[in-house]
Short mmCIF file of C-alpha atoms in Angstrom, two decimals:
data_model
loop_
_atom_site.label_atom_id
_atom_site.label_comp_id
_atom_site.label_asym_id
_atom_site.label_seq_id
_atom_site.Cartn_x
_atom_site.Cartn_y
_atom_site.Cartn_z
CA MET A 221 112.28 122.73 143.92
CA LEU A 222 109.70 120.64 142.09
CA VAL A 223 109.34 118.25 144.97
CA SER A 224 108.41 121.09 147.30
CA GLU A 225 106.02 122.41 144.62
CA ASP A 226 107.86 125.70 144.37
CA SER A 227 107.58 126.45 140.66
CA THR A 228 108.16 130.19 140.76
CA SER A 229 111.66 130.00 139.28
CA ILE A 230 110.44 127.80 136.41
CA ASP A 231 107.52 130.14 135.79
CA GLU A 232 109.87 133.11 135.70
CA TYR A 233 112.22 131.39 133.28
CA LEU A 234 109.43 130.41 130.92
CA SER A 235 107.70 133.76 131.04
CA LEU A 236 110.92 135.67 130.31
CA ASN A 237 111.58 133.64 127.17
CA TYR A 238 108.04 133.14 125.97
CA GLU A 239 108.98 133.84 122.34
CA ASN A 240 111.31 130.84 122.30
CA TYR A 241 109.19 128.37 124.25
CA TYR A 242 105.75 127.45 123.05
CA PHE A 243 102.74 127.26 125.33
CA THR A 244 104.23 129.59 127.92
CA GLN A 245 102.61 132.52 129.66
CA LYS A 246 103.27 136.12 128.82
CA ARG A 247 103.47 138.47 131.77
CA SER A 248 100.12 140.02 132.02
CA GLN A 249 97.32 140.32 134.49
CA LYS A 250 95.48 137.31 133.11
CA ASN A 251 98.58 135.11 132.63
CA ARG A 252 97.30 133.59 129.44
CA VAL A 253 99.22 131.72 126.80
CA SER A 254 100.43 134.14 124.18
CA ILE A 255 102.23 131.93 121.64
CA TYR A 256 100.92 128.70 120.19
CA ALA A 257 102.98 126.34 118.12
CA ASP A 258 102.13 125.22 114.61
CA ASP A 259 101.81 121.51 113.94
CA LYS A 260 104.83 121.65 111.65
CA ASP A 261 106.94 123.21 114.38
CA ILE A 262 105.82 120.61 116.91
CA GLN A 263 106.76 117.82 114.50
CA LYS A 264 110.16 119.41 113.92
CA ILE A 265 110.74 119.67 117.65
CA HIS A 266 109.80 116.02 118.16
CA ILE A 267 111.99 114.90 115.28
CA LYS A 268 114.96 116.91 116.61
CA ALA A 269 114.47 115.46 120.08
CA LEU A 270 114.23 111.94 118.68
CA LYS A 271 117.37 112.45 116.62
CA GLU A 272 119.27 113.62 119.68
CA ILE A 273 118.07 110.70 121.75
CA LEU A 274 118.61 108.09 119.07
CA SER A 275 122.00 109.39 118.06
CA LEU A 276 123.25 108.93 121.61
CA VAL A 277 122.11 105.33 121.80
CA SER A 278 124.50 102.88 120.26
CA VAL A 279 123.73 99.21 120.39
CA THR A 280 126.57 96.77 120.17
CA ARG A 281 125.43 93.49 118.80
CA ILE A 282 126.88 90.41 120.41
CA THR A 283 127.72 87.83 117.80
CA LYS A 284 127.51 84.22 118.73
CA ASN A 285 130.26 81.88 117.75
CA THR A 286 128.53 79.06 115.97
CA ASN A 287 130.26 75.85 115.16
CA ILE A 288 129.23 74.45 111.84
CA LYS A 289 129.24 70.69 111.92
CA GLU A 290 129.77 68.68 108.82
CA GLN A 291 126.88 66.53 107.76
CA SER A 292 127.51 62.90 108.30
CA CYS A 293 126.46 60.39 105.71
CA GLU A 294 124.43 57.51 107.02
CA LYS A 295 124.31 54.22 105.29
CA LEU A 296 120.75 53.00 105.22
CA GLU A 297 120.44 49.28 105.60
CA ILE A 298 117.20 47.80 104.38
CA ILE A 299 115.82 44.69 106.02
CA ASP A 300 113.67 42.47 103.82
CA VAL A 301 110.78 41.63 106.13
CA ASP A 302 109.17 39.35 103.54
CA LYS A 303 112.14 36.96 103.71
CA ILE A 304 111.82 36.81 107.49
CA ILE A 305 108.08 36.12 107.21
CA GLU A 306 108.72 33.27 104.74
CA VAL A 307 111.16 31.63 107.16
CA LEU A 308 108.71 32.05 110.07
CA ARG A 309 105.88 30.44 108.05
CA ARG A 310 108.07 27.57 106.97
CA ASP A 311 109.56 26.85 110.41
CA LYS A 312 106.36 27.54 112.46
CA SER A 313 108.47 29.32 115.07
CA GLN A 314 107.52 29.03 118.76
CA ASP A 315 109.12 32.40 119.64
CA ILE A 316 109.06 34.87 116.77
CA PHE A 317 111.37 37.42 118.42
CA LEU A 318 114.17 34.89 119.01
CA SER A 319 113.80 33.64 115.44
CA ILE A 320 114.09 37.18 114.14
CA THR A 321 117.29 37.82 116.12
CA LYS A 322 118.87 34.68 114.61
CA HIS A 323 117.81 35.44 111.03
CA GLU A 324 120.47 36.17 108.38
CA GLU A 325 118.86 39.52 107.44
CA LEU A 326 119.94 40.87 110.84
CA SER A 327 123.41 39.30 110.86
CA ALA A 328 125.01 42.71 110.24
CA TYR A 329 123.83 43.97 113.63
CA GLU A 330 125.25 43.15 117.06
CA GLY A 331 124.26 43.74 120.67
CA LYS A 332 121.84 46.55 121.33
CA ASP A 333 121.44 47.43 117.64
CA LEU A 334 120.43 43.84 116.91
CA LEU A 335 117.75 43.93 119.61
CA GLU A 336 116.42 47.28 118.40
CA GLU A 337 116.13 46.19 114.77
CA ALA A 338 114.69 42.82 115.75
CA PHE A 339 112.04 44.54 117.87
CA LYS A 340 111.10 46.83 114.96
CA VAL A 341 110.62 43.77 112.73
CA TYR A 342 108.73 42.02 115.56
CA LEU A 343 106.30 44.95 115.78
CA HIS A 344 105.86 44.87 112.02
CA ILE A 345 105.12 41.14 111.98
CA GLY A 346 102.96 41.25 115.13
CA ILE A 347 99.98 42.68 113.22
CA LYS A 348 99.63 39.59 110.98
CA LYS A 349 96.60 37.35 111.55
CA GLU A 350 98.76 34.21 111.72
CA VAL A 351 100.60 35.47 114.83
CA LEU A 352 99.30 34.20 118.18
CA PHE A 353 100.42 35.78 121.44
CA THR A 354 100.86 33.73 124.62
CA ASN A 355 100.92 34.89 128.23
CA GLU A 356 104.65 34.12 128.57
CA PHE A 357 107.62 36.48 128.21
CA ASN A 358 111.03 35.58 126.78
CA ALA A 359 114.47 36.38 128.25
CA TYR A 360 114.35 39.92 126.82
CA GLY A 361 111.03 40.72 128.53
CA ILE A 362 109.07 40.62 125.27
CA LYS A 363 105.78 38.76 125.00
CA VAL A 364 106.18 35.42 123.24
CA ALA A 365 104.42 35.22 119.90
CA LYS A 366 103.98 32.00 117.91
CA TRP A 367 103.31 31.54 114.25
CA GLY A 368 99.94 29.82 114.10
#
């Protein structure tokens, strides 16, 4: 009916019940609007319509199952870099990285952890003025540094 733009039945329905429906036409020759709505009535109508719509909608919340992990305690091991520097000054090491890996401060570490901690100390010591870098690389692929 609306698609074919035939609105006569809707017009008839609205004009028959013009007291109940606001902004509808009263049967007359001029077909003018006979009843206007107050602002309060319009607000009430909108609130009623919203209540009907919102009361029909129910949202179910999906709860996620979260696994709470216990916090693990880490034991922090402190490496005394000053002791390593004293040994390097005394021995005048030809390869600082290899000397660091053999030092007693890093004896608690093994394998990959040993190399990681030794490299951290190597980076810390590498900024000293007494350290001289050569163009060679050691077995670990790290540039050879000498204590000068």
